[in-house]
mmCIF file with all atom_site columns, C-alpha atoms in Angstrom:
data_model
loop_
_atom_site.group_PDB
_atom_site.id
_atom_site.type_symbol
_atom_site.label_atom_id
_atom_site.label_alt_id
_atom_site.label_comp_id
_atom_site.label_asym_id
_atom_site.label_entity_id
_atom_site.label_seq_id
_atom_site.pdbx_PDB_ins_code
_atom_site.Cartn_x
_atom_site.Cartn_y
_atom_site.Cartn_z
_atom_site.occupancy
_atom_site.B_iso_or_equiv
_atom_site.pdbx_formal_charge
_atom_site.auth_seq_id
_atom_site.auth_comp_id
_atom_site.auth_asym_id
_atom_site.auth_atom_id
_atom_site.pdbx_PDB_model_num
ATOM 1   C CA . MET B 1 1   ? 29.372  9.982   -38.634 1.00 86.00 ? 1   MET B CA 1
ATOM 2   C CA . PHE B 1 2   ? 26.387  8.785   -36.625 1.00 88.00 ? 2   PHE B CA 1
ATOM 3   C CA . GLN B 1 3   ? 28.560  8.432   -33.522 1.00 91.00 ? 3   GLN B CA 1
ATOM 4   C CA . ILE B 1 4   ? 29.775  12.012  -33.953 1.00 94.00 ? 4   ILE B CA 1
ATOM 5   C CA . ILE B 1 5   ? 26.195  13.303  -34.087 1.00 94.00 ? 5   ILE B CA 1
ATOM 6   C CA . ILE B 1 6   ? 25.338  11.408  -30.897 1.00 94.00 ? 6   ILE B CA 1
ATOM 7   C CA . ALA B 1 7   ? 28.467  12.786  -29.223 1.00 94.00 ? 7   ALA B CA 1
ATOM 8   C CA . ILE B 1 8   ? 27.481  16.341  -30.203 1.00 96.00 ? 8   ILE B CA 1
ATOM 9   C CA . ALA B 1 9   ? 23.978  15.793  -28.783 1.00 95.00 ? 9   ALA B CA 1
ATOM 10  C CA . LEU B 1 10  ? 25.486  14.432  -25.562 1.00 95.00 ? 10  LEU B CA 1
ATOM 11  C CA . VAL B 1 11  ? 27.693  17.522  -25.239 1.00 96.00 ? 11  VAL B CA 1
ATOM 12  C CA . CYS B 1 12  ? 24.673  19.804  -25.759 1.00 96.00 ? 12  CYS B CA 1
ATOM 13  C CA . ILE B 1 13  ? 22.645  17.948  -23.110 1.00 96.00 ? 13  ILE B CA 1
ATOM 14  C CA . SER B 1 14  ? 25.614  18.086  -20.733 1.00 96.00 ? 14  SER B CA 1
ATOM 15  C CA . LEU B 1 15  ? 25.772  21.863  -21.197 1.00 96.00 ? 15  LEU B CA 1
ATOM 16  C CA . SER B 1 16  ? 22.059  22.175  -20.445 1.00 96.00 ? 16  SER B CA 1
ATOM 17  C CA . MET B 1 17  ? 22.558  19.979  -17.359 1.00 95.00 ? 17  MET B CA 1
ATOM 18  C CA . LEU B 1 18  ? 25.338  22.318  -16.232 1.00 96.00 ? 18  LEU B CA 1
ATOM 19  C CA . GLY B 1 19  ? 22.928  25.250  -16.581 1.00 95.00 ? 19  GLY B CA 1
ATOM 20  C CA . LEU B 1 20  ? 20.348  23.366  -14.534 1.00 95.00 ? 20  LEU B CA 1
ATOM 21  C CA . ILE B 1 21  ? 22.935  22.550  -11.848 1.00 95.00 ? 21  ILE B CA 1
ATOM 22  C CA . TYR B 1 22  ? 23.715  26.271  -11.686 1.00 95.00 ? 22  TYR B CA 1
ATOM 23  C CA . ARG B 1 23  ? 19.992  26.897  -11.116 1.00 94.00 ? 23  ARG B CA 1
ATOM 24  C CA . VAL B 1 24  ? 19.867  24.185  -8.406  1.00 94.00 ? 24  VAL B CA 1
ATOM 25  C CA . ILE B 1 25  ? 22.792  25.773  -6.538  1.00 94.00 ? 25  ILE B CA 1
ATOM 26  C CA . LYS B 1 26  ? 21.938  29.442  -7.104  1.00 91.00 ? 26  LYS B CA 1
ATOM 27  C CA . GLY B 1 27  ? 18.119  29.315  -7.255  1.00 82.00 ? 27  GLY B CA 1
ATOM 28  C CA . PRO B 1 28  ? 16.697  31.967  -4.925  1.00 90.00 ? 28  PRO B CA 1
ATOM 29  C CA . SER B 1 29  ? 13.604  29.986  -3.869  1.00 92.00 ? 29  SER B CA 1
ATOM 30  C CA . ILE B 1 30  ? 12.862  26.326  -3.179  1.00 93.00 ? 30  ILE B CA 1
ATOM 31  C CA . PRO B 1 31  ? 10.437  25.839  -6.153  1.00 93.00 ? 31  PRO B CA 1
ATOM 32  C CA . ASP B 1 32  ? 13.204  26.967  -8.524  1.00 94.00 ? 32  ASP B CA 1
ATOM 33  C CA . ARG B 1 33  ? 15.397  24.191  -7.216  1.00 94.00 ? 33  ARG B CA 1
ATOM 34  C CA . VAL B 1 34  ? 12.582  21.613  -7.441  1.00 94.00 ? 34  VAL B CA 1
ATOM 35  C CA . ILE B 1 35  ? 11.827  22.462  -11.066 1.00 94.00 ? 35  ILE B CA 1
ATOM 36  C CA . ALA B 1 36  ? 15.546  22.435  -11.886 1.00 95.00 ? 36  ALA B CA 1
ATOM 37  C CA . LEU B 1 37  ? 15.893  18.972  -10.330 1.00 95.00 ? 37  LEU B CA 1
ATOM 38  C CA . ASP B 1 38  ? 12.871  17.717  -12.310 1.00 95.00 ? 38  ASP B CA 1
ATOM 39  C CA . ALA B 1 39  ? 14.348  19.017  -15.564 1.00 95.00 ? 39  ALA B CA 1
ATOM 40  C CA . LEU B 1 40  ? 17.691  17.487  -14.568 1.00 95.00 ? 40  LEU B CA 1
ATOM 41  C CA . GLY B 1 41  ? 15.970  14.098  -14.306 1.00 95.00 ? 41  GLY B CA 1
ATOM 42  C CA . ILE B 1 42  ? 14.413  14.516  -17.751 1.00 95.00 ? 42  ILE B CA 1
ATOM 43  C CA . ASN B 1 43  ? 17.816  15.453  -19.195 1.00 95.00 ? 43  ASN B CA 1
ATOM 44  C CA . LEU B 1 44  ? 19.252  12.342  -17.552 1.00 95.00 ? 44  LEU B CA 1
ATOM 45  C CA . ILE B 1 45  ? 16.630  10.308  -19.429 1.00 96.00 ? 45  ILE B CA 1
ATOM 46  C CA . ALA B 1 46  ? 17.856  11.869  -22.677 1.00 95.00 ? 46  ALA B CA 1
ATOM 47  C CA . VAL B 1 47  ? 21.455  11.014  -21.768 1.00 95.00 ? 47  VAL B CA 1
ATOM 48  C CA . ILE B 1 48  ? 20.490  7.395   -21.087 1.00 95.00 ? 48  ILE B CA 1
ATOM 49  C CA . ALA B 1 49  ? 18.611  7.158   -24.380 1.00 95.00 ? 49  ALA B CA 1
ATOM 50  C CA . LEU B 1 50  ? 21.584  8.566   -26.311 1.00 95.00 ? 50  LEU B CA 1
ATOM 51  C CA . VAL B 1 51  ? 24.012  6.237   -24.523 1.00 94.00 ? 51  VAL B CA 1
ATOM 52  C CA . SER B 1 52  ? 21.796  3.251   -25.302 1.00 94.00 ? 52  SER B CA 1
ATOM 53  C CA . ILE B 1 53  ? 21.856  4.277   -28.975 1.00 93.00 ? 53  ILE B CA 1
ATOM 54  C CA . PHE B 1 54  ? 25.623  4.699   -28.722 1.00 92.00 ? 54  PHE B CA 1
ATOM 55  C CA . LEU B 1 55  ? 26.115  1.235   -27.196 1.00 93.00 ? 55  LEU B CA 1
ATOM 56  C CA . ASP B 1 56  ? 23.508  -0.286  -29.562 1.00 91.00 ? 56  ASP B CA 1
ATOM 57  C CA . THR B 1 57  ? 21.522  -2.051  -26.846 1.00 91.00 ? 57  THR B CA 1
ATOM 58  C CA . TYR B 1 58  ? 17.913  -2.346  -25.687 1.00 89.00 ? 58  TYR B CA 1
ATOM 59  C CA . ALA B 1 59  ? 18.857  -3.006  -22.049 1.00 88.00 ? 59  ALA B CA 1
ATOM 60  C CA . PHE B 1 60  ? 18.359  0.557   -20.812 1.00 91.00 ? 60  PHE B CA 1
ATOM 61  C CA . LEU B 1 61  ? 14.775  1.126   -21.983 1.00 90.00 ? 61  LEU B CA 1
ATOM 62  C CA . GLU B 1 62  ? 13.342  0.099   -18.587 1.00 91.00 ? 62  GLU B CA 1
ATOM 63  C CA . VAL B 1 63  ? 15.659  2.609   -16.912 1.00 93.00 ? 63  VAL B CA 1
ATOM 64  C CA . ILE B 1 64  ? 14.196  5.412   -19.035 1.00 94.00 ? 64  ILE B CA 1
ATOM 65  C CA . LEU B 1 65  ? 10.597  4.678   -18.004 1.00 92.00 ? 65  LEU B CA 1
ATOM 66  C CA . LEU B 1 66  ? 11.679  4.117   -14.393 1.00 93.00 ? 66  LEU B CA 1
ATOM 67  C CA . LEU B 1 67  ? 13.456  7.480   -14.199 1.00 94.00 ? 67  LEU B CA 1
ATOM 68  C CA . GLY B 1 68  ? 10.420  9.203   -15.684 1.00 94.00 ? 68  GLY B CA 1
ATOM 69  C CA . ILE B 1 69  ? 8.167   7.670   -13.018 1.00 94.00 ? 69  ILE B CA 1
ATOM 70  C CA . LEU B 1 70  ? 10.605  8.461   -10.207 1.00 94.00 ? 70  LEU B CA 1
ATOM 71  C CA . ALA B 1 71  ? 11.073  12.081  -11.330 1.00 94.00 ? 71  ALA B CA 1
ATOM 72  C CA . PHE B 1 72  ? 7.293   12.523  -11.465 1.00 94.00 ? 72  PHE B CA 1
ATOM 73  C CA . ILE B 1 73  ? 6.700   11.034  -8.001  1.00 94.00 ? 73  ILE B CA 1
ATOM 74  C CA . GLY B 1 74  ? 9.558   13.005  -6.457  1.00 94.00 ? 74  GLY B CA 1
ATOM 75  C CA . THR B 1 75  ? 8.352   16.281  -7.934  1.00 94.00 ? 75  THR B CA 1
ATOM 76  C CA . VAL B 1 76  ? 4.762   15.629  -6.831  1.00 93.00 ? 76  VAL B CA 1
ATOM 77  C CA . ALA B 1 77  ? 5.925   14.777  -3.289  1.00 93.00 ? 77  ALA B CA 1
ATOM 78  C CA . MET B 1 78  ? 8.063   17.919  -3.085  1.00 93.00 ? 78  MET B CA 1
ATOM 79  C CA . ALA B 1 79  ? 5.231   20.080  -4.458  1.00 92.00 ? 79  ALA B CA 1
ATOM 80  C CA . LYS B 1 80  ? 2.820   18.677  -1.891  1.00 91.00 ? 80  LYS B CA 1
ATOM 81  C CA . TYR B 1 81  ? 5.337   19.298  0.877   1.00 91.00 ? 81  TYR B CA 1
ATOM 82  C CA . LEU B 1 82  ? 5.697   22.922  -0.206  1.00 91.00 ? 82  LEU B CA 1
ATOM 83  C CA . GLU B 1 83  ? 1.921   23.305  -0.494  1.00 87.00 ? 83  GLU B CA 1
ATOM 84  C CA . LYS B 1 84  ? 0.719   21.623  2.699   1.00 84.00 ? 84  LYS B CA 1
ATOM 85  C CA . GLY B 1 85  ? 3.709   20.891  4.918   1.00 84.00 ? 85  GLY B CA 1
ATOM 86  C CA . VAL B 1 86  ? 2.943   17.154  4.959   1.00 84.00 ? 86  VAL B CA 1
ATOM 87  C CA . ILE B 1 87  ? 3.481   14.654  2.185   1.00 85.00 ? 87  ILE B CA 1
ATOM 88  C CA . ILE B 1 88  ? 1.159   11.841  3.287   1.00 86.00 ? 88  ILE B CA 1
ATOM 89  C CA . GLU B 1 89  ? -1.951  12.896  5.164   1.00 83.00 ? 89  GLU B CA 1
ATOM 90  C CA . HIS B 1 90  ? -3.815  10.512  7.398   1.00 82.00 ? 90  HIS B CA 1
ATOM 91  C CA . ASP B 1 91  ? -7.321  11.748  6.680   1.00 79.00 ? 91  ASP B CA 1
ATOM 92  C CA . ARG B 1 92  ? -7.898  14.427  4.078   1.00 76.00 ? 92  ARG B CA 1
ATOM 93  C CA . ASN B 1 93  ? -11.559 15.119  4.836   1.00 73.00 ? 93  ASN B CA 1
ATOM 94  C CA . LYS B 1 94  ? -11.144 15.693  8.550   1.00 66.00 ? 94  LYS B CA 1
ATOM 95  C CA . MET X 2 1   ? -7.884  25.401  4.211   1.00 58.00 ? 1   MET X CA 1
ATOM 96  C CA . LYS X 2 2   ? -9.411  23.034  1.692   1.00 68.00 ? 2   LYS X CA 1
ATOM 97  C CA . THR X 2 3   ? -7.183  22.606  -1.319  1.00 73.00 ? 3   THR X CA 1
ATOM 98  C CA . ASN X 2 4   ? -8.514  21.551  -4.686  1.00 80.00 ? 4   ASN X CA 1
ATOM 99  C CA . ASP X 2 5   ? -6.097  19.214  -6.450  1.00 84.00 ? 5   ASP X CA 1
ATOM 100 C CA . ILE X 2 6   ? -8.373  17.537  -8.962  1.00 91.00 ? 6   ILE X CA 1
ATOM 101 C CA . ILE X 2 7   ? -5.669  17.544  -11.658 1.00 92.00 ? 7   ILE X CA 1
ATOM 102 C CA . LEU X 2 8   ? -3.312  15.529  -9.471  1.00 91.00 ? 8   LEU X CA 1
ATOM 103 C CA . GLN X 2 9   ? -6.067  13.119  -8.416  1.00 92.00 ? 9   GLN X CA 1
ATOM 104 C CA . THR X 2 10  ? -7.338  12.534  -11.958 1.00 94.00 ? 10  THR X CA 1
ATOM 105 C CA . ALA X 2 11  ? -3.812  12.091  -13.297 1.00 94.00 ? 11  ALA X CA 1
ATOM 106 C CA . THR X 2 12  ? -3.047  9.658   -10.479 1.00 93.00 ? 12  THR X CA 1
ATOM 107 C CA . LYS X 2 13  ? -6.052  7.502   -11.345 1.00 93.00 ? 13  LYS X CA 1
ATOM 108 C CA . VAL X 2 14  ? -4.532  6.898   -14.804 1.00 94.00 ? 14  VAL X CA 1
ATOM 109 C CA . ILE X 2 15  ? -0.819  6.909   -13.994 1.00 94.00 ? 15  ILE X CA 1
ATOM 110 C CA . ALA X 2 16  ? -1.055  4.488   -11.067 1.00 93.00 ? 16  ALA X CA 1
ATOM 111 C CA . PHE X 2 17  ? -2.383  1.771   -13.380 1.00 94.00 ? 17  PHE X CA 1
ATOM 112 C CA . VAL X 2 18  ? 0.452   2.429   -15.837 1.00 94.00 ? 18  VAL X CA 1
ATOM 113 C CA . ILE X 2 19  ? 3.012   2.115   -13.038 1.00 95.00 ? 19  ILE X CA 1
ATOM 114 C CA . ILE X 2 20  ? 1.432   -1.105  -11.730 1.00 95.00 ? 20  ILE X CA 1
ATOM 115 C CA . LEU X 2 21  ? 1.379   -2.614  -15.239 1.00 95.00 ? 21  LEU X CA 1
ATOM 116 C CA . PHE X 2 22  ? 5.032   -1.599  -15.681 1.00 94.00 ? 22  PHE X CA 1
ATOM 117 C CA . SER X 2 23  ? 5.909   -3.249  -12.362 1.00 94.00 ? 23  SER X CA 1
ATOM 118 C CA . ILE X 2 24  ? 4.153   -6.477  -13.406 1.00 94.00 ? 24  ILE X CA 1
ATOM 119 C CA . ARG X 2 25  ? 6.043   -6.398  -16.698 1.00 93.00 ? 25  ARG X CA 1
ATOM 120 C CA . LEU X 2 26  ? 9.318   -5.838  -14.835 1.00 93.00 ? 26  LEU X CA 1
ATOM 121 C CA . PHE X 2 27  ? 8.492   -8.773  -12.542 1.00 93.00 ? 27  PHE X CA 1
ATOM 122 C CA . PHE X 2 28  ? 7.695   -11.250 -15.313 1.00 91.00 ? 28  PHE X CA 1
ATOM 123 C CA . SER X 2 29  ? 10.560  -10.203 -17.602 1.00 89.00 ? 29  SER X CA 1
ATOM 124 C CA . GLY X 2 30  ? 13.129  -10.774 -14.874 1.00 87.00 ? 30  GLY X CA 1
ATOM 125 C CA . HIS X 2 31  ? 14.225  -14.171 -16.182 1.00 86.00 ? 31  HIS X CA 1
ATOM 126 C CA . TYR X 2 32  ? 15.185  -13.109 -19.692 1.00 86.00 ? 32  TYR X CA 1
ATOM 127 C CA . TYR X 2 33  ? 15.576  -9.324  -19.600 1.00 87.00 ? 33  TYR X CA 1
ATOM 128 C CA . ALA X 2 34  ? 16.309  -6.605  -17.054 1.00 86.00 ? 34  ALA X CA 1
ATOM 129 C CA . GLY X 2 35  ? 13.978  -6.582  -14.084 1.00 86.00 ? 35  GLY X CA 1
ATOM 130 C CA . GLY X 2 36  ? 12.958  -9.027  -11.403 1.00 88.00 ? 36  GLY X CA 1
ATOM 131 C CA . GLY X 2 37  ? 11.197  -9.183  -8.066  1.00 90.00 ? 37  GLY X CA 1
ATOM 132 C CA . PHE X 2 38  ? 13.110  -6.347  -6.430  1.00 93.00 ? 38  PHE X CA 1
ATOM 133 C CA . VAL X 2 39  ? 12.476  -3.634  -9.019  1.00 93.00 ? 39  VAL X CA 1
ATOM 134 C CA . GLY X 2 40  ? 8.925   -4.852  -9.558  1.00 94.00 ? 40  GLY X CA 1
ATOM 135 C CA . GLY X 2 41  ? 8.173   -4.601  -5.846  1.00 94.00 ? 41  GLY X CA 1
ATOM 136 C CA . LEU X 2 42  ? 9.711   -1.143  -5.660  1.00 94.00 ? 42  LEU X CA 1
ATOM 137 C CA . MET X 2 43  ? 7.592   0.047   -8.602  1.00 94.00 ? 43  MET X CA 1
ATOM 138 C CA . THR X 2 44  ? 4.402   -1.377  -7.065  1.00 94.00 ? 44  THR X CA 1
ATOM 139 C CA . SER X 2 45  ? 5.105   0.435   -3.818  1.00 94.00 ? 45  SER X CA 1
ATOM 140 C CA . ALA X 2 46  ? 5.877   3.586   -5.858  1.00 94.00 ? 46  ALA X CA 1
ATOM 141 C CA . ALA X 2 47  ? 2.378   3.368   -7.332  1.00 94.00 ? 47  ALA X CA 1
ATOM 142 C CA . LEU X 2 48  ? 0.898   2.945   -3.840  1.00 93.00 ? 48  LEU X CA 1
ATOM 143 C CA . VAL X 2 49  ? 2.939   5.921   -2.590  1.00 93.00 ? 49  VAL X CA 1
ATOM 144 C CA . LEU X 2 50  ? 1.654   8.026   -5.492  1.00 94.00 ? 50  LEU X CA 1
ATOM 145 C CA . ILE X 2 51  ? -1.951  7.145   -4.562  1.00 93.00 ? 51  ILE X CA 1
ATOM 146 C CA . MET X 2 52  ? -1.112  7.967   -0.929  1.00 91.00 ? 52  MET X CA 1
ATOM 147 C CA . ILE X 2 53  ? 0.252   11.390  -1.922  1.00 91.00 ? 53  ILE X CA 1
ATOM 148 C CA . ALA X 2 54  ? -2.671  12.250  -4.186  1.00 91.00 ? 54  ALA X CA 1
ATOM 149 C CA . PHE X 2 55  ? -5.342  10.984  -1.776  1.00 88.00 ? 55  PHE X CA 1
ATOM 150 C CA . ASP X 2 56  ? -4.713  10.073  1.859   1.00 85.00 ? 56  ASP X CA 1
ATOM 151 C CA . MET X 2 57  ? -3.718  7.071   3.905   1.00 87.00 ? 57  MET X CA 1
ATOM 152 C CA . LYS X 2 58  ? -7.296  6.197   4.888   1.00 87.00 ? 58  LYS X CA 1
ATOM 153 C CA . THR X 2 59  ? -8.327  5.923   1.219   1.00 87.00 ? 59  THR X CA 1
ATOM 154 C CA . VAL X 2 60  ? -5.443  3.568   0.458   1.00 88.00 ? 60  VAL X CA 1
ATOM 155 C CA . GLU X 2 61  ? -6.384  1.417   3.452   1.00 88.00 ? 61  GLU X CA 1
ATOM 156 C CA . TRP X 2 62  ? -9.958  1.361   2.126   1.00 90.00 ? 62  TRP X CA 1
ATOM 157 C CA . ILE X 2 63  ? -8.812  0.378   -1.389  1.00 89.00 ? 63  ILE X CA 1
ATOM 158 C CA . LEU X 2 64  ? -6.271  -2.231  -0.245  1.00 89.00 ? 64  LEU X CA 1
ATOM 159 C CA . PRO X 2 65  ? -7.036  -3.504  3.273   1.00 90.00 ? 65  PRO X CA 1
ATOM 160 C CA . ILE X 2 66  ? -3.691  -5.293  3.589   1.00 88.00 ? 66  ILE X CA 1
ATOM 161 C CA . ASN X 2 67  ? -1.547  -5.508  6.687   1.00 90.00 ? 67  ASN X CA 1
ATOM 162 C CA . TYR X 2 68  ? 1.889   -5.077  5.101   1.00 90.00 ? 68  TYR X CA 1
ATOM 163 C CA . ARG X 2 69  ? 3.630   -6.838  7.995   1.00 92.00 ? 69  ARG X CA 1
ATOM 164 C CA . PHE X 2 70  ? 1.728   -10.003 7.082   1.00 93.00 ? 70  PHE X CA 1
ATOM 165 C CA . LEU X 2 71  ? 2.855   -9.478  3.478   1.00 93.00 ? 71  LEU X CA 1
ATOM 166 C CA . ILE X 2 72  ? 6.512   -9.719  4.612   1.00 94.00 ? 72  ILE X CA 1
ATOM 167 C CA . GLY X 2 73  ? 5.750   -13.042 6.318   1.00 94.00 ? 73  GLY X CA 1
ATOM 168 C CA . ILE X 2 74  ? 3.842   -14.353 3.297   1.00 94.00 ? 74  ILE X CA 1
ATOM 169 C CA . GLY X 2 75  ? 6.767   -13.468 1.036   1.00 94.00 ? 75  GLY X CA 1
ATOM 170 C CA . LEU X 2 76  ? 9.335   -15.133 3.272   1.00 95.00 ? 76  LEU X CA 1
ATOM 171 C CA . LEU X 2 77  ? 7.141   -18.254 3.534   1.00 95.00 ? 77  LEU X CA 1
ATOM 172 C CA . THR X 2 78  ? 6.793   -18.373 -0.265  1.00 93.00 ? 78  THR X CA 1
ATOM 173 C CA . SER X 2 79  ? 10.552  -18.176 -0.776  1.00 92.00 ? 79  SER X CA 1
ATOM 174 C CA . VAL X 2 80  ? 11.362  -20.772 1.902   1.00 92.00 ? 80  VAL X CA 1
ATOM 175 C CA . SER X 2 81  ? 8.695   -23.205 0.697   1.00 92.00 ? 81  SER X CA 1
ATOM 176 C CA . THR X 2 82  ? 9.980   -22.807 -2.867  1.00 90.00 ? 82  THR X CA 1
ATOM 177 C CA . GLY X 2 83  ? 13.364  -23.922 -1.568  1.00 88.00 ? 83  GLY X CA 1
ATOM 178 C CA . LEU X 2 84  ? 11.738  -26.814 0.284   1.00 90.00 ? 84  LEU X CA 1
ATOM 179 C CA . ILE X 2 85  ? 10.258  -28.250 -2.957  1.00 87.00 ? 85  ILE X CA 1
ATOM 180 C CA . GLY X 2 86  ? 13.739  -29.511 -3.810  1.00 85.00 ? 86  GLY X CA 1
ATOM 181 C CA . VAL X 2 87  ? 14.113  -31.135 -0.371  1.00 89.00 ? 87  VAL X CA 1
ATOM 182 C CA . PHE X 2 88  ? 10.877  -33.119 -0.804  1.00 88.00 ? 88  PHE X CA 1
ATOM 183 C CA . MET X 2 89  ? 11.921  -34.220 -4.295  1.00 85.00 ? 89  MET X CA 1
ATOM 184 C CA . GLY X 2 90  ? 15.167  -35.631 -2.896  1.00 85.00 ? 90  GLY X CA 1
ATOM 185 C CA . ASP X 2 91  ? 17.480  -32.877 -4.127  1.00 86.00 ? 91  ASP X CA 1
ATOM 186 C CA . PRO X 2 92  ? 19.432  -30.224 -2.180  1.00 88.00 ? 92  PRO X CA 1
ATOM 187 C CA . PHE X 2 93  ? 17.725  -27.168 -0.697  1.00 88.00 ? 93  PHE X CA 1
ATOM 188 C CA . LEU X 2 94  ? 16.799  -24.439 -3.213  1.00 86.00 ? 94  LEU X CA 1
ATOM 189 C CA . THR X 2 95  ? 16.982  -26.737 -6.221  1.00 87.00 ? 95  THR X CA 1
ATOM 190 C CA . HIS X 2 96  ? 14.818  -25.238 -8.953  1.00 86.00 ? 96  HIS X CA 1
ATOM 191 C CA . TYR X 2 97  ? 12.852  -27.077 -11.607 1.00 86.00 ? 97  TYR X CA 1
ATOM 192 C CA . PHE X 2 98  ? 11.408  -26.021 -14.919 1.00 84.00 ? 98  PHE X CA 1
ATOM 193 C CA . GLY X 2 99  ? 9.280   -27.505 -17.623 1.00 81.00 ? 99  GLY X CA 1
ATOM 194 C CA . TYR X 2 100 ? 7.299   -26.652 -20.730 1.00 83.00 ? 100 TYR X CA 1
ATOM 195 C CA . PHE X 2 101 ? 3.528   -26.651 -20.423 1.00 81.00 ? 101 PHE X CA 1
ATOM 196 C CA . ASP X 2 102 ? 0.679   -26.055 -22.851 1.00 82.00 ? 102 ASP X CA 1
ATOM 197 C CA . LEU X 2 103 ? -1.463  -23.412 -21.221 1.00 80.00 ? 103 LEU X CA 1
ATOM 198 C CA . PRO X 2 104 ? -4.995  -22.732 -22.578 1.00 82.00 ? 104 PRO X CA 1
ATOM 199 C CA . ILE X 2 105 ? -4.503  -19.174 -23.843 1.00 81.00 ? 105 ILE X CA 1
ATOM 200 C CA . LEU X 2 106 ? -0.757  -18.570 -23.706 1.00 79.00 ? 106 LEU X CA 1
ATOM 201 C CA . GLY X 2 107 ? 0.266   -21.689 -25.631 1.00 80.00 ? 107 GLY X CA 1
ATOM 202 C CA . LYS X 2 108 ? 3.616   -23.354 -25.004 1.00 83.00 ? 108 LYS X CA 1
ATOM 203 C CA . THR X 2 109 ? 5.117   -21.690 -21.947 1.00 82.00 ? 109 THR X CA 1
ATOM 204 C CA . SER X 2 110 ? 8.203   -22.455 -19.897 1.00 82.00 ? 110 SER X CA 1
ATOM 205 C CA . LEU X 2 111 ? 7.381   -22.338 -16.202 1.00 84.00 ? 111 LEU X CA 1
ATOM 206 C CA . HIS X 2 112 ? 10.187  -22.167 -13.658 1.00 86.00 ? 112 HIS X CA 1
ATOM 207 C CA . THR X 2 113 ? 10.020  -22.416 -9.865  1.00 87.00 ? 113 THR X CA 1
ATOM 208 C CA . ALA X 2 114 ? 12.488  -19.509 -9.649  1.00 88.00 ? 114 ALA X CA 1
ATOM 209 C CA . ALA X 2 115 ? 9.512   -17.301 -10.540 1.00 89.00 ? 115 ALA X CA 1
ATOM 210 C CA . LEU X 2 116 ? 7.843   -18.406 -7.275  1.00 90.00 ? 116 LEU X CA 1
ATOM 211 C CA . PHE X 2 117 ? 11.022  -17.473 -5.393  1.00 92.00 ? 117 PHE X CA 1
ATOM 212 C CA . ASP X 2 118 ? 10.930  -14.103 -7.140  1.00 92.00 ? 118 ASP X CA 1
ATOM 213 C CA . LEU X 2 119 ? 7.274   -13.711 -6.108  1.00 93.00 ? 119 LEU X CA 1
ATOM 214 C CA . GLY X 2 120 ? 8.408   -14.081 -2.486  1.00 94.00 ? 120 GLY X CA 1
ATOM 215 C CA . VAL X 2 121 ? 11.056  -11.396 -3.009  1.00 94.00 ? 121 VAL X CA 1
ATOM 216 C CA . TYR X 2 122 ? 8.359   -9.184  -4.578  1.00 94.00 ? 122 TYR X CA 1
ATOM 217 C CA . PHE X 2 123 ? 6.043   -9.563  -1.565  1.00 95.00 ? 123 PHE X CA 1
ATOM 218 C CA . VAL X 2 124 ? 8.872   -8.893  0.904   1.00 95.00 ? 124 VAL X CA 1
ATOM 219 C CA . VAL X 2 125 ? 9.995   -5.745  -0.943  1.00 95.00 ? 125 VAL X CA 1
ATOM 220 C CA . VAL X 2 126 ? 6.439   -4.369  -1.163  1.00 95.00 ? 126 VAL X CA 1
ATOM 221 C CA . GLY X 2 127 ? 5.824   -5.196  2.502   1.00 95.00 ? 127 GLY X CA 1
ATOM 222 C CA . VAL X 2 128 ? 9.057   -3.683  3.802   1.00 95.00 ? 128 VAL X CA 1
ATOM 223 C CA . THR X 2 129 ? 8.768   -0.496  1.716   1.00 94.00 ? 129 THR X CA 1
ATOM 224 C CA . MET X 2 130 ? 5.141   0.133   2.616   1.00 93.00 ? 130 MET X CA 1
ATOM 225 C CA . THR X 2 131 ? 5.769   -0.668  6.292   1.00 93.00 ? 131 THR X CA 1
ATOM 226 C CA . ILE X 2 132 ? 8.593   1.892   6.414   1.00 93.00 ? 132 ILE X CA 1
ATOM 227 C CA . ILE X 2 133 ? 6.624   4.585   4.594   1.00 91.00 ? 133 ILE X CA 1
ATOM 228 C CA . LYS X 2 134 ? 3.402   4.041   6.541   1.00 89.00 ? 134 LYS X CA 1
ATOM 229 C CA . SER X 2 135 ? 5.102   3.928   9.945   1.00 89.00 ? 135 SER X CA 1
ATOM 230 C CA . ILE X 2 136 ? 6.995   7.158   9.177   1.00 88.00 ? 136 ILE X CA 1
ATOM 231 C CA . GLY X 2 137 ? 3.944   8.860   7.664   1.00 81.00 ? 137 GLY X CA 1
ATOM 232 C CA . GLU X 2 138 ? 1.588   8.005   10.500  1.00 75.00 ? 138 GLU X CA 1
ATOM 233 C CA . SER X 2 139 ? 3.657   9.523   13.312  1.00 65.00 ? 139 SER X CA 1
ATOM 234 C CA . GLU X 2 140 ? 2.083   12.879  14.030  1.00 62.00 ? 140 GLU X CA 1
#
C-alpha cells in the first residue's frame, strides 16, 4: 500500500517535470527557462527523496542538500548574468 | 549603473557558512558514510564561488588571501607524505595506519592516516577548481 502511494507521488512529480520541460523548450524568454530549470531541480530533489523512501535507505540525504545548493548557485549565477552581463566581477566599486 | 543587491549579499553571508559546514561534514563523514575529500572540496569551492558572485573577486581575495596554485602543491605534498609514512615505518608505499585515541573533548576516537590523504585530495580539488574559475573570470 505504502509503495503504491509513493509510486503515485512519483508519477505526479514526473508529470509536473514534463510540464516544466515543456516550459524550458517553449519558454519565450530566457528568465522563463531559468525559472523552469530551477523548479526542475527542486522536483528532482523530491524524486530523490521519494526514491530513498522507496529503497529504504539514508544514503541519498546528502544528495538532496547538495542538489538544493547547486540549484541555488546556478540560478543566482544565471540571474546575475542576465542582470549585469558578467557573473564574477573583478571590482564592484570601481 | 549601480545595482542594489542587498538581499543576495545578506543571504550569502548566512548561506555560505551553511555550505562550508556541510562541506566539512561531507569531508569527515567520508570514511563511514557518503562523502569524502572530492565532494567536500567541491562544496567548499561552491561556497567561495557563491561569495564571488554576490560580492566581487577583490573582496574574496581580501577575505582569503590564498594563492590557490600553492594550495594544489600543498595538497599533493600532503598526499605523498602520507604515503611516505609507510615507507619510513618499513612497510610498502601508501600503507595506512589507524588507532584509537582518547581525545580531551571528543572521547574515544579512531584516527586513520587515510583522513590525511583525503585532506590532500580536498586541498587539490579546492585549488584546481578555484584556479580554473579565477583564471576564467579574470580575463577581461
